[in-house]
Coordinates of C-alpha atoms and ligand atoms in Angstrom, one line a residue:
M9 CA 106.3 70.6 130.3
R10 CA 107.9 71.0 126.9
P11 CA 105.6 72.6 124.3
A12 CA 104.9 70.5 121.2
P13 CA 107.1 71.4 118.3
A14 CA 104.2 72.9 116.3
L15 CA 103.3 75.2 119.2
A16 CA 106.9 76.3 119.8
L17 CA 107.1 77.1 116.1
A18 CA 103.9 79.1 116.2
A19 CA 105.2 81.1 119.1
L20 CA 108.3 81.9 117.1
C21 CA 106.4 82.9 114.1
L22 CA 104.0 85.1 116.1
L23 CA 107.0 86.8 117.7
A24 CA 108.4 87.7 114.4
L25 CA 105.1 89.1 113.1
P26 CA 104.6 92.4 114.8
A27 CA 107.8 93.9 113.6
A28 CA 107.8 97.1 115.6
A29 CA 106.3 99.9 113.6
A30 CA 108.8 102.6 114.0
A31 CA 107.7 105.9 115.3
A32 CA 109.5 109.2 114.8
T33 CA 113.0 109.3 116.2
Y34 CA 114.0 111.9 118.7
F35 CA 116.5 110.4 120.9
G36 CA 119.1 111.5 123.3
L37 CA 122.6 110.4 122.5
T38 CA 124.7 112.6 124.6
G39 CA 121.8 114.5 126.1
R40 CA 122.4 117.8 124.5
D41 CA 122.5 116.3 121.0
V42 CA 119.4 114.6 119.8
L43 CA 118.6 112.8 116.6
T44 CA 115.8 114.6 114.9
P45 CA 112.9 112.9 113.1
F46 CA 114.2 111.6 109.9
P47 CA 112.1 112.0 106.7
G48 CA 110.8 108.7 105.3
L49 CA 112.2 106.9 108.3
G50 CA 112.2 103.1 108.1
T51 CA 110.5 103.0 104.7
A52 CA 112.7 103.9 101.8
A53 CA 116.0 102.2 101.7
A54 CA 119.0 104.4 101.6
P55 CA 120.0 105.2 98.0
A56 CA 123.0 103.1 97.1
Q57 CA 125.0 105.9 95.6
A58 CA 128.4 107.2 96.7
G59 CA 128.1 110.0 99.1
A60 CA 124.6 109.1 100.2
H61 CA 125.8 108.4 103.7
L62 CA 127.2 111.9 103.9
K63 CA 123.8 113.3 103.3
Q64 CA 122.4 111.0 106.0
C65 CA 124.9 112.2 108.5
D66 CA 123.9 115.8 107.8
L67 CA 120.2 115.0 108.4
L68 CA 120.9 113.7 111.9
K69 CA 121.3 116.2 114.7
L70 CA 124.8 115.6 115.9
S71 CA 127.6 117.7 117.3
R72 CA 130.3 118.8 115.0
R73 CA 132.7 116.2 116.1
Q74 CA 130.1 113.4 115.8
K75 CA 129.2 114.6 112.3
Q76 CA 132.8 114.2 111.3
L77 CA 132.9 110.7 112.7
C78 CA 129.7 109.9 111.0
R79 CA 130.9 111.1 107.6
R80 CA 134.1 109.0 108.0
E81 CA 132.1 105.9 108.8
P82 CA 129.8 104.6 106.0
G83 CA 126.9 102.8 107.5
L84 CA 127.0 104.7 110.8
A85 CA 124.1 107.0 110.1
E86 CA 121.7 104.1 109.5
T87 CA 123.0 102.4 112.6
L88 CA 122.4 105.5 114.6
R89 CA 118.8 105.6 113.4
D90 CA 118.4 101.9 114.2
A91 CA 119.8 102.5 117.7
A92 CA 117.4 105.4 118.2
H93 CA 114.4 103.2 117.4
L94 CA 115.7 100.4 119.5
G95 CA 116.2 102.6 122.5
L96 CA 113.0 104.5 122.2
L97 CA 110.8 101.4 121.7
E98 CA 112.5 99.7 124.7
C99 CA 112.1 102.7 126.9
Q100 CA 108.4 102.9 126.0
F101 CA 107.9 99.2 126.6
Q102 CA 109.6 99.3 130.0
F103 CA 107.6 102.3 131.1
R104 CA 104.3 101.4 129.5
Q105 CA 102.6 101.2 132.9
E106 CA 104.3 104.1 134.6
R107 CA 103.2 107.7 134.9
W108 CA 106.1 108.7 132.8
N109 CA 105.7 106.5 129.7
C110 CA 108.8 107.7 127.9
S111 CA 106.8 109.8 125.6
L112 CA 108.8 112.1 123.3
E113 CA 107.0 115.1 124.6
G114 CA 109.2 116.6 127.3
R115 CA 112.2 114.6 126.4
T116 CA 114.4 117.7 125.9
G117 CA 113.5 119.1 129.3
L118 CA 114.2 115.8 131.0
L119 CA 117.6 115.4 129.5
Q120 CA 118.6 118.7 131.1
R121 CA 117.7 117.6 134.6
G122 CA 119.1 115.1 137.0
F123 CA 116.0 112.8 137.6
K124 CA 115.9 109.1 137.7
E125 CA 114.2 109.2 134.3
T126 CA 117.2 111.2 132.9
A127 CA 119.5 108.5 134.2
F128 CA 117.4 105.8 132.4
L129 CA 117.4 107.8 129.2
Y130 CA 121.2 108.1 129.2
A131 CA 121.7 104.4 130.0
V132 CA 119.2 103.0 127.5
S133 CA 120.5 105.3 124.7
A134 CA 124.0 104.2 125.3
A135 CA 123.0 100.6 125.6
A136 CA 121.0 100.7 122.3
L137 CA 123.8 102.4 120.5
T138 CA 126.3 99.7 121.8
H139 CA 123.9 97.0 120.8
A140 CA 123.1 98.4 117.4
L141 CA 126.7 99.1 116.5
A142 CA 127.8 95.6 117.5
R143 CA 125.0 94.1 115.4
A144 CA 125.7 96.3 112.4
C145 CA 129.3 95.4 112.6
S146 CA 128.8 91.7 112.6
A147 CA 126.2 91.9 109.9
G148 CA 128.8 93.7 107.7
R149 CA 126.8 96.8 107.4
M150 CA 129.7 99.0 108.4
E151 CA 132.8 99.3 106.3
R152 CA 135.3 100.0 108.9
C153 CA 134.7 97.3 111.4
T154 CA 136.0 93.8 110.8
C155 CA 133.9 90.9 111.8
D156 CA 136.0 90.1 114.9
D157 CA 139.4 91.5 115.6
S158 CA 140.2 89.4 118.6
P159 CA 143.0 87.0 117.8
G160 CA 142.9 83.4 118.7
L161 CA 141.9 80.1 117.2
E162 CA 138.3 80.3 118.4
S163 CA 137.4 83.4 116.5
R164 CA 139.4 82.4 113.4
Q165 CA 137.4 79.2 113.3
A166 CA 134.3 81.1 113.6
W167 CA 135.3 83.3 110.8
Q168 CA 136.1 80.3 108.6
W169 CA 132.7 78.9 109.2
G170 CA 131.2 82.2 108.4
V171 CA 129.8 82.7 111.8
C172 CA 130.5 86.2 112.9
G173 CA 130.2 87.2 116.6
D174 CA 128.6 90.4 117.7
N175 CA 131.5 92.7 117.7
L176 CA 131.2 94.4 121.0
K177 CA 134.8 95.4 121.3
Y178 CA 134.7 97.6 118.3
S179 CA 131.4 98.9 119.3
T180 CA 132.4 100.1 122.8
K181 CA 135.6 101.5 121.5
F182 CA 133.9 103.5 118.9
L183 CA 131.2 104.6 121.2
S184 CA 133.4 106.0 123.9
N185 CA 135.1 108.1 121.2
F186 CA 131.7 109.1 119.6
L187 CA 130.1 110.2 122.8
G188 CA 133.2 112.2 123.4
P189 CA 135.9 112.5 126.0
K190 CA 133.7 114.3 128.6
R191 CA 136.3 116.6 130.0
G192 CA 136.5 115.3 133.5
S193 CA 134.7 116.7 136.5
K194 CA 133.2 119.9 135.2
D195 CA 130.0 119.5 137.2
L196 CA 128.0 117.0 139.0
R197 CA 125.5 116.5 136.2
A198 CA 128.2 115.8 133.6
R199 CA 129.7 113.2 136.0
A200 CA 126.3 111.6 136.5
D201 CA 125.5 111.5 132.8
A202 CA 128.8 109.9 132.0
H203 CA 128.3 107.4 134.8
N204 CA 124.8 106.5 133.6
T205 CA 126.0 106.2 130.0
H206 CA 128.6 103.7 131.2
V207 CA 126.0 101.7 133.1
G208 CA 124.2 101.3 129.8
I209 CA 127.2 100.1 127.9
K210 CA 128.1 97.8 130.8
A211 CA 124.6 96.2 130.8
V212 CA 125.1 95.2 127.1
K213 CA 128.6 93.9 127.8
S214 CA 127.5 91.7 130.7
G215 CA 124.8 90.2 128.6
L216 CA 127.3 88.8 126.1
R217 CA 127.1 85.0 125.8
T218 CA 129.2 82.5 124.1
T219 CA 127.3 80.2 121.8
C220 CA 128.8 77.1 120.2
K221 CA 127.7 74.9 117.4
C222 CA 128.9 71.4 116.6
H223 CA 130.1 70.2 113.2
G224 CA 131.3 66.9 111.9
V225 CA 129.8 63.7 110.7
S226 CA 126.3 63.4 112.0
G227 CA 126.8 65.9 114.7
S228 CA 129.9 64.2 116.2
C229 CA 131.2 67.5 117.2
A230 CA 134.6 67.0 115.7
V231 CA 134.7 70.7 115.0
R232 CA 133.2 73.2 117.3
T233 CA 132.5 76.8 116.3
C234 CA 132.0 79.3 119.0
W235 CA 131.1 83.0 118.8
K236 CA 129.9 85.7 121.1
Q237 CA 126.3 86.7 120.9
L238 CA 124.5 89.6 122.5
S239 CA 121.5 88.9 124.6
P240 CA 118.2 90.2 123.2
F241 CA 117.8 93.9 123.8
R242 CA 114.6 93.3 125.8
E243 CA 116.8 91.7 128.5
T244 CA 119.1 94.6 128.6
G245 CA 116.0 96.9 128.9
Q246 CA 114.8 94.8 131.8
V247 CA 118.1 95.1 133.6
L248 CA 118.2 98.8 133.2
K249 CA 114.6 99.2 134.4
L250 CA 115.6 97.3 137.6
R251 CA 118.5 99.7 138.0
Y252 CA 116.1 102.6 137.6
D253 CA 113.9 101.2 140.3
T254 CA 116.9 101.0 142.6
A255 CA 118.7 104.1 141.4
V256 CA 120.9 105.9 143.9
K257 CA 120.6 109.5 144.8
V258 CA 124.0 111.2 144.8
S259 CA 125.6 114.5 145.6
S260 CA 129.1 115.6 144.9
A261 CA 132.2 115.5 147.0
T262 CA 135.6 116.7 146.2
N263 CA 138.2 114.0 146.4
E264 CA 141.0 115.8 148.2
A265 CA 143.6 113.3 147.2
L266 CA 142.7 113.3 143.5
G267 CA 141.6 116.9 143.5
R268 CA 138.4 116.2 141.5
L269 CA 134.7 116.0 141.9
E270 CA 133.3 112.6 142.7
L271 CA 129.8 111.2 143.0
W272 CA 128.8 110.4 146.5
A273 CA 125.8 108.6 147.9
P274 CA 124.9 110.2 151.2
A275 CA 125.1 108.1 154.3
K276 CA 122.1 105.9 155.1
P277 CA 121.0 105.2 158.7
G278 CA 122.8 102.1 159.8
G279 CA 125.3 102.4 156.9
P280 CA 128.8 103.8 157.0
A281 CA 128.9 107.3 158.5
K282 CA 130.6 108.8 155.5
G283 CA 128.4 107.5 152.7
L284 CA 129.6 105.5 149.8
A285 CA 130.5 106.0 146.2
P286 CA 127.8 104.5 143.9
R287 CA 128.6 101.1 142.6
P288 CA 129.6 100.9 138.9
G289 CA 126.2 99.3 138.0
D290 CA 124.0 101.7 139.9
L291 CA 122.1 104.4 138.0
V292 CA 122.5 107.7 139.7
Y293 CA 120.4 110.8 140.0
M294 CA 120.5 114.1 141.8
E295 CA 116.9 115.4 141.9
D296 CA 113.6 113.9 143.0
S297 CA 111.3 113.5 140.0
P298 CA 108.1 115.4 139.5
S299 CA 104.9 113.4 139.8
F300 CA 104.3 113.4 136.0
C301 CA 100.6 113.5 136.8
R302 CA 99.9 116.9 135.1
P303 CA 101.2 118.2 131.8
S304 CA 104.6 119.9 132.4
K305 CA 107.7 120.6 130.4
Y306 CA 108.8 117.0 131.2
S307 CA 105.7 115.0 130.2
P308 CA 102.2 115.3 128.8
G309 CA 100.7 114.1 132.1
T310 CA 98.5 111.0 132.5
A311 CA 95.1 112.3 131.3
G312 CA 93.7 109.9 128.8
R313 CA 96.1 107.1 129.6
V314 CA 94.6 103.6 129.4
C315 CA 94.9 101.8 132.7
S316 CA 94.0 98.6 134.3
R317 CA 91.2 99.0 136.8
D318 CA 92.5 96.4 139.3
A319 CA 96.1 97.3 139.0
S320 CA 97.3 100.6 137.7
C321 CA 94.3 103.0 137.5
S322 CA 94.7 104.4 141.1
S323 CA 98.3 105.3 140.8
L324 CA 98.4 106.1 137.1
C325 CA 95.4 108.5 137.3
C326 CA 96.9 110.2 140.4
G327 CA 93.6 110.0 142.3
R328 CA 91.6 111.9 139.6
G329 CA 89.6 108.8 138.8
Y330 CA 89.0 107.2 135.4
D331 CA 86.4 107.0 132.7
T332 CA 85.0 103.6 131.6
Q333 CA 84.1 102.9 128.0
S334 CA 82.9 99.8 126.3
R335 CA 84.2 99.0 122.9
M336 CA 84.4 96.1 120.4
V337 CA 87.9 94.9 119.9
A338 CA 88.9 92.6 117.0
F339 CA 91.4 89.9 117.7
S340 CA 92.9 86.9 116.0
C341 CA 91.4 83.6 116.9
H342 CA 91.2 80.0 115.9
C343 CA 94.8 80.3 114.7
Q344 CA 96.3 77.3 112.9
V345 CA 99.9 76.8 112.0
Q346 CA 100.4 76.2 108.4
W347 CA 103.8 75.1 107.0
C348 CA 106.5 77.2 108.5
C349 CA 106.4 80.1 109.1
Y350 CA 102.8 80.9 108.5
V351 CA 99.9 81.1 110.9
E352 CA 96.4 81.5 109.6
C353 CA 93.8 83.1 111.9
Q354 CA 90.2 84.2 111.8
Q355 CA 89.0 87.5 113.1
C356 CA 86.8 87.5 116.1
A357 CA 85.3 90.4 118.0
Q358 CA 84.7 90.9 121.7
Q359 CA 83.2 93.5 124.0
E360 CA 85.9 95.1 126.2
L361 CA 85.9 97.7 128.9
V362 CA 88.5 100.4 128.6
Y363 CA 89.5 102.6 131.5
T364 CA 91.2 105.9 130.9
C365 CA 92.4 108.5 133.3
K366 CA 90.3 111.6 133.7
R367 CA 91.6 115.1 133.2
Ligands
NAG1 C1 102.2 108.3 126.7 O1 101.1 109.0 127.3 C2 100.5 110.0 126.6 C3 99.4 110.6 127.4 O2 99.8 111.0 128.6 C4 100.0 109.5 125.3 O3 99.5 110.5 124.5 C5 101.1 108.8 124.5 O4 100.6 108.2 123.4 C6 101.7 107.7 125.4 N1 102.9 107.2 124.7 C7 103.1 105.8 124.6 C8 104.3 105.4 123.9 O5 102.4 105.0 125.1

């Protein structure tokens, strides 16, 4: 059943309303380098004066080489911050019902290990960066990237019509440079980090869609404009979460022929005797994760987490049980769509039971 136009409109408007309130940024880019919380994040616009972006680059915690790249690329610092928000919010959304909820507490510890969670962090960071860069590029927020540098009639038409595709080509090229040529096969973890980073970039790439629009007298489609469009980042997050769920445990093996270290998934019963290299889309990890039940250097534990009595409390609370509280919650009700895009609601209140994990 197709929703009535007014309803569809309301859904759109509502989606646009809760613009994600951005929390502090503390986000793994290469693992060892993290973006530190940024003063006045997301509120004050960057001062539009020459050299302002240099200062912004200095405020981010980047490696020396990354800082250099940042300074050379006006617009990059803001984009890095956007990417950090995007990745963090998506990670927290995807893990909202797991024992590890992607909290910032313990992030540094996690990034130095080889857990499944580490793998996800690398992948989602790389994906967010790829996505944010491509978007910034097509929105003209970065000086050095052109709208679309792929030759061909299609893109030139798009340019003529002022429709700019999401520039993924630029974004991935820049990113592989920015994240650095990881010098080869130093150790297993470096290989795994690089692999998982690549999984993230790939997930964004494979979500690219071609969108077309017709022009001409009363939609006759005499002229068609096409452009490439990224899928919403939520979809990329979902893909990566699935990859996390099916992540492959690897160990290392020296490839005699090539003389270098390679990732190797051990043989499974019934599978090939030698084991297999992980597929390019698999997230890989080396160590089994801790339970995340108790506070540790990787997470604050699950005490105080809100859970759903019928679904998540038993696993989330790790058998410690849960407290039940009753509280009044306010919610919007009797909503009516006014002229686009505006929804008017009343406030209602309702008794609600809240379950939280015991200490
Ligand atoms: C994650 O869980 C901790 C408690 O274990 C809580 O303090 C924190 O607010 C949660 N973070 C998110 C993003 O839900």
